[in-house]
Amino acid sequence: MQRSEIRSARDTAHLQSGPYTAFMSHAGVHEALADAAGRYAQRRAITFIVDADPATPPRMWTYAQLLADVRRTAALFKQLAGDEPPRVAMLLPAIPEAYLALWGGETAGVVCPINYLLDAAHIAELVRAAGCNILVALGPNPELDIWSRVPELQRACPRLKHVLAVGGAPGHADFSQAISAVPAKAPEPDKAPDPNRIAALFHTGGTTGAPKLAQHTHANQLHSAWGAAQMYAMREQDVILNGFPLFHVAGAFVYGLSALLSGAEIVLPTLLGLRNPAFARRYWTFVGLHDVTLLAAVPTVIATLLGLEPPPGALRSVRMLLTGGSPLPTELAAAFERRFQVPVRNILGMTECAGVISIEPFFAPRVPGSCGLPLPFTEVKAVGPDGAACAAGASGILRVRGPNVGPGYTDARRNAGTFTDDAWLITGDIGHVDAEGRVFVTGRAKDVIIRGGHNIDPQLIEEALLRHPDVLMAAAGGEPDEYAGELPVAFVSLRPGATGTMQELSALANERVPERPAWPKRIDVLHAIPMTAIGKVFKPKLRQLACERVLNERLERAGLAQAVRVEVEDAGGGLAARFAPLPGAAAADRERIADLMRAFAIDWRYEA
């Protein structure tokens, strides 16, 4: 495969002038991993930090060992499935066994990685929709309870014939022991893989009704992973700290498979990942201990890292921070770069295209607000209301077409409005492509809440609240948050004579919404939900109200409520805050507001 130094759209155009096979020569993920193992056999592929004590020895896999265990895992799945093709459901945190289940499952059949924060009924819907006959789940564990959902899954999913427990569980096979029982030289998979064979089914955030499972082919995943590796200039000397879960496309491909195709080392930060508070406090210590060169973090983690003091020399090897999953506040990126002298690079991606649309290249300067250049062999355009492509710099709905775009959802009826007949993927993002080919996102046409990189469908919340007899209308959306990017909130209008309390509504929402991160942080009663001229809920107004309330709360907390007035307005695809000083305001108030706004992905101005 061809390595390149990408600095501009001219470099990607140069790549595209040659045959695609020069860019990506492999047709299957196993074939690509086998090639990497042949090149880097004794290099470390995966290092697992067992706990937050730097003195505890980590668990390690070389490339040769990883390939051998992937082949054993594939052979195990084929053996268990018998005459059926293996279809493997995964309920695992970001631990080495998850990598074995993912790549071994894709080698043998199809994998469906599932968010283990969902409730059992929702997980069961996904398992049934994916037709899974094997489940790999984390066994009983004091740090993370996943296993309690398994008995209900087995009752609700009759096709689920085999359950393997990582770490063991009474009455169930231990996943690692089952792999070890497979002969050391497991049979190699087919020599001529089909690049268009379905490798995985990834559920999109916020499924309602029939589960929404995006299909990935081997070609989709390889293109996204290798494209990301080239944008980031990954080499075998790199060490990436990747705490993203593998049910998230960023963890699996953007920061996972990309590193393995490059010969780099992936460091996994404990069973709880970056949610482990003890690890988070020692983050910089582990970065220095493992000579980490690439940091992978959502913007909320970047804000946390700004508050941590690194030990001397901890950043000696770090060359870049990679981020995505939710909007990147320009000032947050700039603050990180100023403090740590480490460049930040942004990304635009979707589940439906194996995680990557565009990336800011390592060798190019960061452009505020940009999501970078499209991957090689990938087209991105903005389209206006008339369906015509927009001129450079003009806003429209972004579309993408290329080898990374998947073949659609398992239920083809759900492709309408997202996948077009001529192979375009409609992202639902409002944005533009500038004259240099860089992609910018300025708003969202799709009504989705993004909490810490996780997509939440507001309809889940709205349908739950509408079950209450006192609720006339319900609308959910996101309010800005420094740590999560957005938090789900809801607005309701009540029927005349309503007697229900907010506590009742909150309890109903929490009971009916299947995933805890989607529980609304608060529910506000409005005399009337704002509507458009044609009778649809006007979500931009609700986002404006939520944003204004949050900023007023932050001003109050910072002691600025009597010095500054804030107004939030829709700035044509995104929100903008205007701060106006009140009589008695101090000259330093602008800098205090700049500090306050640094972690928010909101445009703002101070009108002195």
Coordinates of C-alpha atoms in Angstrom, one line a residue:
M1 CA 0.0 0.0 0.0
Q2 CA 1.2 3.5 -0.9
R3 CA 2.3 5.8 2.0
S4 CA 2.0 9.5 1.3
E5 CA 2.6 12.9 2.9
I6 CA -0.7 14.7 2.4
R7 CA -0.5 18.5 2.8
S8 CA -3.2 19.7 0.4
A9 CA -5.9 18.7 -2.0
R10 CA -3.2 18.6 -4.7
D11 CA -1.6 15.6 -2.9
T12 CA -4.8 13.7 -2.7
A13 CA -5.4 14.5 -6.4
H14 CA -2.0 13.1 -7.1
L15 CA -2.9 9.9 -5.3
Q16 CA -6.1 9.6 -7.2
S17 CA -4.3 9.9 -10.6
G18 CA -2.9 6.4 -10.0
P19 CA -4.7 3.1 -9.7
Y20 CA -6.8 2.5 -6.5
T21 CA -4.9 -0.7 -5.9
A22 CA -1.7 1.3 -5.3
F23 CA -3.5 3.1 -2.5
M24 CA -5.2 0.0 -1.0
S25 CA -4.0 -3.3 -2.2
H26 CA -5.9 -5.5 0.2
A27 CA -9.4 -6.9 -0.3
G28 CA -10.1 -8.1 3.3
V29 CA -9.3 -7.0 6.8
H30 CA -7.6 -10.3 7.7
E31 CA -5.4 -10.1 4.6
A32 CA -4.3 -6.6 5.6
L33 CA -3.6 -7.7 9.2
A34 CA -1.6 -10.7 7.9
D35 CA 0.4 -8.3 5.8
A36 CA 1.1 -6.1 8.8
A37 CA 2.1 -9.1 10.9
G38 CA 4.5 -10.1 8.1
R39 CA 6.2 -6.7 8.2
Y40 CA 6.1 -6.0 11.9
A41 CA 5.9 -9.5 13.5
Q42 CA 7.7 -8.7 16.8
R43 CA 6.6 -5.1 17.2
R44 CA 3.9 -4.5 19.9
A45 CA 0.5 -4.3 18.4
I46 CA -1.7 -3.9 21.5
T47 CA -0.8 -2.9 25.0
F48 CA -3.5 -3.1 27.7
I49 CA -3.0 -1.0 30.8
V50 CA -4.6 -3.3 33.5
D51 CA -5.2 -0.7 36.2
A52 CA -4.3 2.9 37.1
D53 CA -1.1 1.9 39.0
P54 CA 1.9 2.7 36.7
A55 CA 3.8 -0.1 38.5
T56 CA 1.3 -2.8 37.3
P57 CA 2.8 -4.7 34.2
P58 CA 0.6 -4.3 31.2
R59 CA -0.7 -7.1 29.0
M60 CA 0.9 -7.1 25.5
W61 CA 0.4 -8.6 22.0
T62 CA 2.9 -8.5 19.3
Y63 CA 1.7 -8.4 15.7
A64 CA 2.5 -12.1 15.3
Q65 CA 0.6 -12.9 18.4
L66 CA -2.4 -10.8 17.5
L67 CA -2.7 -12.4 14.1
A68 CA -2.5 -15.9 15.6
D69 CA -5.2 -15.0 18.1
V70 CA -7.4 -13.4 15.4
R71 CA -7.2 -16.6 13.4
R72 CA -7.9 -18.8 16.5
T73 CA -10.9 -16.6 17.2
A74 CA -12.2 -16.9 13.7
A75 CA -11.8 -20.7 13.8
L76 CA -13.6 -20.8 17.1
F77 CA -16.6 -18.8 15.7
K78 CA -16.8 -21.0 12.7
Q79 CA -16.8 -24.1 14.9
L80 CA -19.5 -22.8 17.1
A81 CA -21.7 -21.6 14.2
G82 CA -21.6 -25.0 12.5
D83 CA -23.4 -25.0 9.2
E84 CA -24.5 -21.3 9.7
P85 CA -22.3 -18.3 8.9
P86 CA -21.0 -16.8 12.2
R87 CA -22.8 -13.7 13.2
V88 CA -21.2 -12.3 16.3
A89 CA -22.7 -9.8 18.8
M90 CA -20.2 -7.9 21.0
L91 CA -20.9 -6.4 24.4
L92 CA -17.4 -5.5 25.4
P93 CA -15.5 -2.4 26.5
A94 CA -12.2 -1.4 24.8
I95 CA -10.1 -4.3 26.0
P96 CA -7.8 -6.6 23.9
E97 CA -10.5 -9.3 23.7
A98 CA -12.8 -6.8 21.9
Y99 CA -10.2 -6.5 19.2
L100 CA -9.9 -10.3 18.9
A101 CA -13.7 -10.6 18.7
L102 CA -14.0 -7.8 16.1
W103 CA -11.3 -8.9 13.7
G104 CA -11.8 -12.6 14.3
G105 CA -15.6 -12.2 13.8
E106 CA -15.1 -10.2 10.6
T107 CA -12.6 -12.9 9.3
A108 CA -15.1 -15.6 9.9
G109 CA -18.4 -13.8 9.3
V110 CA -20.2 -10.7 10.4
V111 CA -19.8 -8.8 13.7
C112 CA -22.4 -6.5 15.4
P113 CA -20.6 -4.4 18.1
I114 CA -23.3 -3.0 20.5
N115 CA -23.2 -0.2 23.0
Y116 CA -23.2 -1.9 26.4
L117 CA -24.9 1.1 28.0
L118 CA -28.2 0.3 26.3
D119 CA -30.8 -1.6 28.2
A120 CA -31.4 -5.3 27.6
A121 CA -34.6 -4.8 25.6
H122 CA -32.9 -2.5 23.2
I123 CA -29.8 -4.7 22.9
A124 CA -32.1 -7.7 22.1
E125 CA -33.7 -5.7 19.3
L126 CA -30.3 -5.2 17.7
V127 CA -29.2 -8.8 18.3
R128 CA -32.4 -10.1 16.6
A129 CA -32.1 -7.6 13.7
A130 CA -28.5 -8.6 13.1
G131 CA -29.4 -12.3 13.2
C132 CA -26.6 -13.0 15.7
N133 CA -26.0 -16.6 16.7
I134 CA -23.0 -15.9 19.0
L135 CA -22.5 -13.4 21.8
V136 CA -19.2 -12.3 23.4
A137 CA -19.8 -10.3 26.5
L138 CA -17.8 -9.1 29.5
G139 CA -18.5 -11.6 32.4
P140 CA -19.4 -10.5 35.9
N141 CA -17.0 -7.7 36.8
P142 CA -17.0 -5.3 39.8
E143 CA -15.9 -2.4 37.6
L144 CA -18.5 -2.6 34.8
D145 CA -21.8 -4.5 34.8
I146 CA -22.6 -5.8 31.4
W147 CA -23.3 -9.4 32.3
S148 CA -26.6 -8.7 34.1
R149 CA -28.3 -8.1 30.7
V150 CA -27.2 -11.5 29.3
P151 CA -30.0 -13.8 30.8
E152 CA -32.7 -11.5 29.3
L153 CA -30.9 -11.5 26.0
Q154 CA -30.8 -15.3 25.9
R155 CA -34.5 -15.4 26.6
A156 CA -35.4 -12.8 24.0
C157 CA -33.1 -14.0 21.2
P158 CA -33.7 -17.6 20.3
R159 CA -31.1 -17.6 17.5
L160 CA -28.4 -16.8 20.1
K161 CA -27.0 -20.3 20.5
H162 CA -23.6 -19.6 22.1
V163 CA -22.6 -17.1 24.8
L164 CA -18.9 -16.6 25.6
A165 CA -17.9 -14.6 28.7
V166 CA -14.7 -12.6 28.9
G167 CA -13.3 -13.3 32.3
G168 CA -15.6 -16.3 32.8
A169 CA -19.1 -16.7 34.1
P170 CA -20.9 -19.7 35.8
G171 CA -22.3 -22.0 33.2
H172 CA -20.7 -20.3 30.2
A173 CA -17.5 -20.8 28.3
D174 CA -14.6 -18.4 29.0
F175 CA -13.7 -16.6 25.8
S176 CA -9.9 -16.5 26.3
Q177 CA -9.8 -20.2 27.3
A178 CA -11.9 -21.2 24.3
I179 CA -9.5 -19.3 22.0
S180 CA -6.5 -21.0 23.7
A181 CA -8.1 -24.4 23.0
V182 CA -8.0 -23.8 19.3
P183 CA -4.8 -25.3 17.7
A184 CA -1.9 -22.8 17.6
K185 CA -1.9 -23.0 13.8
A186 CA -5.5 -22.3 13.1
P187 CA -6.4 -22.7 9.4
E188 CA -5.9 -19.6 7.3
P189 CA -9.1 -17.9 5.9
D190 CA -9.8 -17.8 2.2
K191 CA -6.9 -16.7 0.1
A192 CA -9.2 -14.6 -2.2
P193 CA -11.4 -12.4 0.0
D194 CA -14.3 -10.5 -1.4
P195 CA -13.9 -6.7 -0.7
N196 CA -17.7 -6.3 -1.0
R197 CA -18.5 -8.9 1.6
I198 CA -20.3 -7.5 4.7
A199 CA -17.9 -7.4 7.6
A200 CA -19.9 -5.6 10.3
L201 CA -23.2 -4.1 11.3
F202 CA -22.8 -0.9 13.4
H203 CA -25.9 0.6 15.0
T204 CA -26.5 4.3 14.7
G205 CA -27.2 6.4 17.7
G206 CA -30.8 6.7 18.6
T207 CA -32.6 3.8 17.0
T208 CA -36.4 4.0 17.2
G209 CA -38.8 1.3 16.0
A210 CA -36.9 -1.2 13.9
P211 CA -33.2 -1.0 14.7
K212 CA -31.0 1.0 12.3
L213 CA -27.9 -1.1 11.5
A214 CA -25.4 0.4 9.0
Q215 CA -23.6 -2.2 6.9
H216 CA -19.8 -2.1 6.4
T217 CA -18.0 -4.0 3.8
H218 CA -14.3 -5.0 4.2
A219 CA -13.5 -2.4 1.5
N220 CA -15.3 0.4 3.5
Q221 CA -13.3 -0.3 6.6
L222 CA -10.0 -0.7 4.9
H223 CA -10.4 2.6 3.0
S224 CA -11.4 4.6 6.0
A225 CA -8.6 3.1 8.1
W226 CA -5.8 3.5 5.6
G227 CA -7.1 7.0 4.6
A228 CA -7.0 8.1 8.2
A229 CA -3.5 6.6 8.5
Q230 CA -2.3 8.7 5.6
M231 CA -3.9 11.9 6.8
Y232 CA -2.3 11.4 10.2
A233 CA 1.1 10.3 8.7
M234 CA 1.0 7.2 10.9
R235 CA 4.2 5.1 10.9
E236 CA 5.4 2.0 12.8
Q237 CA 7.1 4.3 15.3
D238 CA 3.8 5.6 16.5
V239 CA 2.0 4.7 19.7
I240 CA -1.6 5.8 20.0
L241 CA -3.5 6.0 23.3
N242 CA -7.0 5.0 22.2
G243 CA -9.8 4.9 24.8
F244 CA -12.7 4.9 22.3
P245 CA -15.0 1.8 22.6
L246 CA -15.2 -0.5 19.6
F247 CA -18.9 -0.1 19.1
H248 CA -17.9 3.4 18.0
V249 CA -16.4 3.6 14.5
A250 CA -13.7 6.0 15.6
G251 CA -12.3 3.5 18.1
A252 CA -12.6 0.6 15.7
F253 CA -11.2 2.2 12.5
V254 CA -10.1 5.8 12.8
Y255 CA -7.8 5.2 15.8
G256 CA -7.7 1.4 15.7
L257 CA -7.4 -0.4 12.4
S258 CA -5.5 2.6 11.0
A259 CA -2.8 2.1 13.5
L260 CA -2.6 -1.7 12.9
L261 CA -2.3 -1.2 9.2
S262 CA 0.6 1.2 9.9
G263 CA 2.6 -1.1 12.2
A264 CA 1.9 1.2 15.1
E265 CA 1.1 0.3 18.7
I266 CA -2.3 0.8 20.3
V267 CA -2.4 1.5 24.0
L268 CA -5.7 0.7 25.8
P269 CA -6.3 2.7 29.0
T270 CA -7.9 0.1 31.4
L271 CA -11.2 -1.6 31.3
L272 CA -13.1 1.6 31.9
G273 CA -11.0 3.5 29.4
L274 CA -11.0 7.3 29.8
R275 CA -14.0 7.0 32.1
N276 CA -11.7 5.6 34.8
P277 CA -11.2 8.6 37.1
A278 CA -8.0 7.1 38.6
F279 CA -6.5 6.7 35.2
A280 CA -7.7 10.1 34.1
R281 CA -5.8 11.7 37.0
R282 CA -2.6 10.0 35.9
Y283 CA -3.2 10.4 32.2
W284 CA 0.0 12.3 31.5
T285 CA 2.0 9.8 33.6
F286 CA 0.9 7.0 31.3
V287 CA 1.5 9.0 28.2
G288 CA 5.1 9.4 29.2
L289 CA 5.5 5.8 30.5
H290 CA 4.4 4.4 27.1
D291 CA 6.1 6.9 24.9
V292 CA 2.8 7.8 23.4
T293 CA 3.0 9.8 20.1
L294 CA -0.7 10.2 19.3
L295 CA -3.5 11.1 21.6
A296 CA -7.1 10.3 20.7
A297 CA -9.8 12.3 22.6
V298 CA -13.2 13.9 22.2
P299 CA -13.3 17.6 22.9
T300 CA -14.7 17.0 26.4
V301 CA -11.5 15.1 27.3
I302 CA -9.4 17.8 25.8
A303 CA -11.0 20.3 28.2
T304 CA -10.2 17.9 31.1
L305 CA -6.6 17.5 30.0
L306 CA -6.1 21.3 30.1
G307 CA -6.7 21.1 33.8
L308 CA -4.0 18.5 34.4
E309 CA -0.4 19.3 35.1
P310 CA 1.9 16.8 33.2
P311 CA 5.0 15.5 34.9
P312 CA 8.3 16.7 33.4
G313 CA 9.0 15.0 30.1
A314 CA 5.6 13.3 29.8
L315 CA 4.9 14.9 26.4
R316 CA 8.4 14.3 25.0
S317 CA 7.1 11.8 22.3
V318 CA 3.6 13.3 21.6
R319 CA 3.3 14.7 18.1
M320 CA -0.4 15.2 17.7
L321 CA -3.9 15.1 19.3
L322 CA -6.6 13.5 17.2
T323 CA -10.2 14.5 17.9
G324 CA -13.7 14.1 16.6
G325 CA -17.1 12.7 17.5
S326 CA -18.6 16.1 18.4
P327 CA -18.0 19.8 17.3
L328 CA -14.5 21.1 18.2
P329 CA -14.5 24.6 19.8
T330 CA -11.8 26.6 18.0
E331 CA -10.6 28.2 21.2
L332 CA -10.4 24.9 23.0
A333 CA -8.0 23.5 20.3
A334 CA -6.0 26.7 20.3
A335 CA -5.7 26.6 24.1
F336 CA -4.5 23.0 24.0
E337 CA -1.9 23.9 21.4
R338 CA -0.7 26.9 23.3
R339 CA -0.3 25.1 26.6
F340 CA 1.2 21.8 25.4
Q341 CA 2.7 22.7 22.0
V342 CA 0.9 19.8 20.5
P343 CA -1.1 20.3 17.2
V344 CA -4.8 19.3 17.3
R345 CA -6.4 17.7 14.2
N346 CA -10.1 17.5 13.6
I347 CA -12.2 15.0 11.7
L348 CA -15.7 14.6 10.1
G349 CA -17.1 11.1 10.1
M350 CA -20.2 9.0 10.2
T351 CA -21.1 5.4 11.2
E352 CA -22.5 4.9 7.6
C353 CA -19.0 5.4 6.1
A354 CA -16.9 3.4 8.5
G355 CA -16.0 6.5 10.5
V356 CA -14.2 9.0 8.2
I357 CA -15.2 11.6 5.6
S358 CA -12.5 14.2 6.0
I359 CA -9.5 14.8 8.3
E360 CA -7.1 17.7 8.9
P361 CA -3.8 16.4 7.7
F362 CA -0.8 16.3 10.1
F363 CA 1.4 18.0 7.6
A364 CA -1.0 20.9 7.0
P365 CA -1.8 23.8 9.4
R366 CA -5.0 23.6 11.4
V367 CA -7.6 25.9 9.9
P368 CA -10.2 27.1 12.6
G369 CA -13.6 25.5 11.9
S370 CA -12.3 23.1 9.3
C371 CA -12.9 19.3 9.4
G372 CA -10.0 18.9 6.9
L373 CA -9.7 17.4 3.5
P374 CA -11.8 14.5 2.1
L375 CA -10.0 11.2 2.1
P376 CA -8.3 10.2 -1.1
F377 CA -10.7 8.8 -3.7
T378 CA -13.6 10.5 -1.8
E379 CA -15.8 13.3 -3.0
V380 CA -17.6 15.8 -0.7
K381 CA -19.9 18.5 -1.9
A382 CA -22.5 20.8 -0.5
V383 CA -25.9 20.7 -2.2
G384 CA -28.6 23.4 -2.1
P385 CA -32.3 23.1 -1.8
D386 CA -32.7 22.7 -5.6
G387 CA -30.4 19.7 -5.6
A388 CA -27.6 21.5 -7.4
A389 CA -24.0 21.5 -6.1
C390 CA -23.1 24.7 -4.2
A391 CA -20.2 26.9 -5.3
A392 CA -17.0 26.9 -3.2
G393 CA -17.7 28.5 0.2
A394 CA -21.5 28.4 -0.2
S395 CA -23.5 26.5 2.4
G396 CA -25.7 23.5 1.7
I397 CA -26.3 19.9 2.9
L398 CA -23.0 17.9 2.8
R399 CA -22.9 14.7 0.7
V400 CA -20.1 12.2 0.4
R401 CA -19.3 9.5 -2.1
G402 CA -16.3 7.1 -2.2
P403 CA -15.0 3.6 -1.2
N404 CA -15.7 4.4 2.5
V405 CA -19.5 4.8 2.0
G406 CA -21.3 1.6 3.1
P407 CA -24.0 -0.2 1.1
G408 CA -26.8 1.1 3.3
Y409 CA -28.9 -0.2 6.3
T410 CA -29.9 -3.8 6.8
D411 CA -33.5 -2.6 6.3
A412 CA -33.3 -1.0 2.9
R413 CA -36.5 0.9 3.5
R414 CA -34.5 3.2 5.8
N415 CA -32.1 4.2 3.1
A416 CA -34.4 6.9 1.7
G417 CA -33.1 10.3 2.6
T418 CA -29.6 9.1 3.5
F419 CA -28.3 6.9 0.7
T420 CA -29.0 7.9 -2.9
D421 CA -29.3 5.7 -6.0
D422 CA -26.1 7.2 -7.4
A423 CA -24.0 6.2 -4.4
W424 CA -24.0 9.5 -2.4
L425 CA -24.4 9.5 1.4
I426 CA -26.4 12.5 2.7
T427 CA -24.7 13.5 5.9
G428 CA -27.4 15.7 7.3
D429 CA -24.8 18.3 8.2
I430 CA -25.0 21.9 7.0
G431 CA -21.7 23.1 5.7
H432 CA -19.5 24.1 2.8
V433 CA -16.3 23.1 0.9
D434 CA -13.9 26.0 0.4
A435 CA -11.8 26.7 -2.7
E436 CA -8.9 24.7 -1.3
G437 CA -11.1 21.6 -0.9
R438 CA -11.4 21.8 2.9
V439 CA -14.7 20.7 4.5
F440 CA -16.5 22.9 7.1
V441 CA -19.6 22.0 9.2
T442 CA -21.6 25.0 10.4
G443 CA -24.8 23.3 11.7
R444 CA -26.9 20.1 11.6
A445 CA -29.9 19.5 9.4
K446 CA -30.4 16.2 11.1
D447 CA -32.1 16.5 14.5
V448 CA -29.7 14.6 16.7
I449 CA -28.1 15.2 20.1
I450 CA -24.3 14.5 20.3
R451 CA -23.3 13.7 23.9
G452 CA -19.5 13.0 24.2
G453 CA -19.4 11.7 20.6
H454 CA -22.5 9.5 21.1
N455 CA -25.5 10.2 19.0
I456 CA -28.9 10.4 20.7
D457 CA -32.2 10.5 18.8
P458 CA -34.5 13.1 20.4
Q459 CA -37.5 11.1 19.3
L460 CA -36.7 8.5 22.0
I461 CA -37.2 11.2 24.7
E462 CA -40.2 12.8 23.0
E463 CA -42.1 9.5 22.6
A464 CA -41.4 8.6 26.2
L465 CA -42.8 12.0 27.5
L466 CA -45.8 11.8 25.2
R467 CA -47.0 8.7 27.0
H468 CA -47.9 10.9 30.0
P469 CA -51.6 11.9 29.8
D470 CA -50.8 15.5 30.8
V471 CA -48.3 16.1 27.9
L472 CA -49.8 17.8 24.9
M473 CA -46.5 18.3 23.0
A474 CA -42.9 17.3 23.6
A475 CA -39.7 18.3 21.9
A476 CA -36.2 17.3 22.9
G477 CA -32.8 18.7 21.9
G478 CA -29.3 19.4 23.2
E479 CA -28.1 22.0 25.5
P480 CA -24.4 23.0 25.3
D481 CA -22.1 21.5 27.9
E482 CA -18.3 22.0 28.5
Y483 CA -17.7 18.3 29.2
A484 CA -20.2 16.3 27.1
G485 CA -20.5 18.8 24.2
E486 CA -24.3 18.5 24.5
L487 CA -26.7 17.1 27.1
P488 CA -30.2 16.0 26.3
V489 CA -33.0 18.3 27.5
A490 CA -36.7 18.4 26.8
F491 CA -39.5 21.0 26.5
V492 CA -43.2 20.1 27.0
S493 CA -46.5 21.9 26.7
L494 CA -49.3 20.5 29.0
R495 CA -53.0 20.0 28.5
P496 CA -55.4 22.3 30.3
G497 CA -55.9 21.3 33.9
A498 CA -52.7 19.2 34.0
T499 CA -51.7 18.0 37.5
G500 CA -48.5 16.0 36.6
T501 CA -45.3 17.1 38.2
M502 CA -41.8 17.5 36.6
Q503 CA -40.6 14.6 38.9
E504 CA -43.3 12.3 37.3
L505 CA -42.3 13.3 33.8
S506 CA -38.6 12.8 34.5
A507 CA -39.3 9.4 36.1
L508 CA -41.4 8.4 33.0
A509 CA -38.7 9.5 30.6
N510 CA -36.0 7.7 32.5
E511 CA -38.1 4.5 32.6
R512 CA -39.0 4.6 28.9
V513 CA -35.7 5.8 27.3
P514 CA -33.5 2.7 26.8
E515 CA -30.1 4.3 27.4
R516 CA -29.1 6.3 30.5
P517 CA -27.0 8.9 28.6
A518 CA -30.2 9.9 26.8
W519 CA -32.2 10.6 29.9
P520 CA -33.1 14.3 29.8
K521 CA -31.1 16.4 32.2
R522 CA -34.1 18.6 32.7
I523 CA -37.6 19.2 31.4
D524 CA -39.0 22.7 31.0
V525 CA -42.7 23.5 30.6
L526 CA -43.5 26.1 27.9
H527 CA -46.9 27.7 27.4
A528 CA -46.5 26.7 23.7
I529 CA -43.8 24.8 21.8
P530 CA -42.5 27.1 19.0
M531 CA -43.7 26.0 15.6
T532 CA -42.8 26.7 12.0
A533 CA -45.4 28.2 9.5
I534 CA -46.3 24.7 8.4
G535 CA -46.9 23.4 11.9
K536 CA -43.6 21.6 12.6
V537 CA -41.7 22.0 15.9
F538 CA -39.0 24.8 15.4
K539 CA -36.0 23.1 17.0
P540 CA -33.6 26.0 16.4
K541 CA -35.6 28.2 18.8
L542 CA -35.5 25.5 21.4
R543 CA -31.7 25.1 21.0
Q544 CA -31.5 28.9 21.3
L545 CA -33.5 28.9 24.6
A546 CA -31.4 26.0 26.0
C547 CA -28.1 27.7 25.1
E548 CA -29.2 31.1 26.5
R549 CA -30.2 29.4 29.8
V550 CA -26.9 27.5 30.1
L551 CA -24.8 30.6 29.4
N552 CA -26.7 32.6 32.0
E553 CA -26.1 29.9 34.5
R554 CA -22.4 30.0 33.8
L555 CA -22.4 33.8 34.1
E556 CA -24.1 33.5 37.5
R557 CA -21.6 30.8 38.6
A558 CA -18.7 33.0 37.5
G559 CA -20.0 36.1 39.3
L560 CA -20.6 37.9 36.0
A561 CA -24.4 38.0 35.9
Q562 CA -24.6 41.6 37.1
A563 CA -21.8 42.7 34.7
V564 CA -22.8 41.2 31.4
R565 CA -26.0 40.4 29.5
V566 CA -26.1 37.6 27.0
E567 CA -28.3 37.0 24.0
V568 CA -28.2 33.9 21.7
E569 CA -29.3 34.1 18.1
D570 CA -29.4 31.7 15.1
A571 CA -26.4 32.7 12.9
G572 CA -27.6 30.8 9.9
G573 CA -26.8 27.2 10.6
G574 CA -25.4 27.6 14.0
L575 CA -25.9 29.5 17.3
A576 CA -24.0 32.7 18.2
A577 CA -23.8 34.4 21.6
R578 CA -23.6 38.1 22.0
F579 CA -22.3 39.5 25.3
A580 CA -23.0 43.1 26.2
P581 CA -21.4 44.8 29.2
L582 CA -23.7 46.4 31.8
P583 CA -23.0 49.5 33.8
G584 CA -20.1 48.8 36.1
A585 CA -18.5 46.1 34.0
A586 CA -14.8 45.6 34.4
A587 CA -12.2 45.7 31.7
A588 CA -11.2 42.2 32.5
D589 CA -14.7 40.8 32.0
R590 CA -14.0 40.0 28.3
E591 CA -11.1 37.8 29.2
R592 CA -13.2 36.0 31.8
I593 CA -15.9 35.4 29.2
A594 CA -13.2 34.1 26.8
D595 CA -12.2 31.6 29.4
L596 CA -15.8 30.6 30.0
M597 CA -16.6 30.1 26.3
R598 CA -13.4 28.2 25.4
A599 CA -15.0 24.8 25.9
F600 CA -18.2 25.6 24.0
A601 CA -18.6 25.1 20.2
I602 CA -20.5 28.3 19.9
D603 CA -19.5 31.5 18.1
W604 CA -19.5 34.6 20.3
R605 CA -18.6 38.2 20.4
Y606 CA -18.2 40.8 23.2
E607 CA -19.8 44.2 22.3
A608 CA -18.0 46.8 24.4

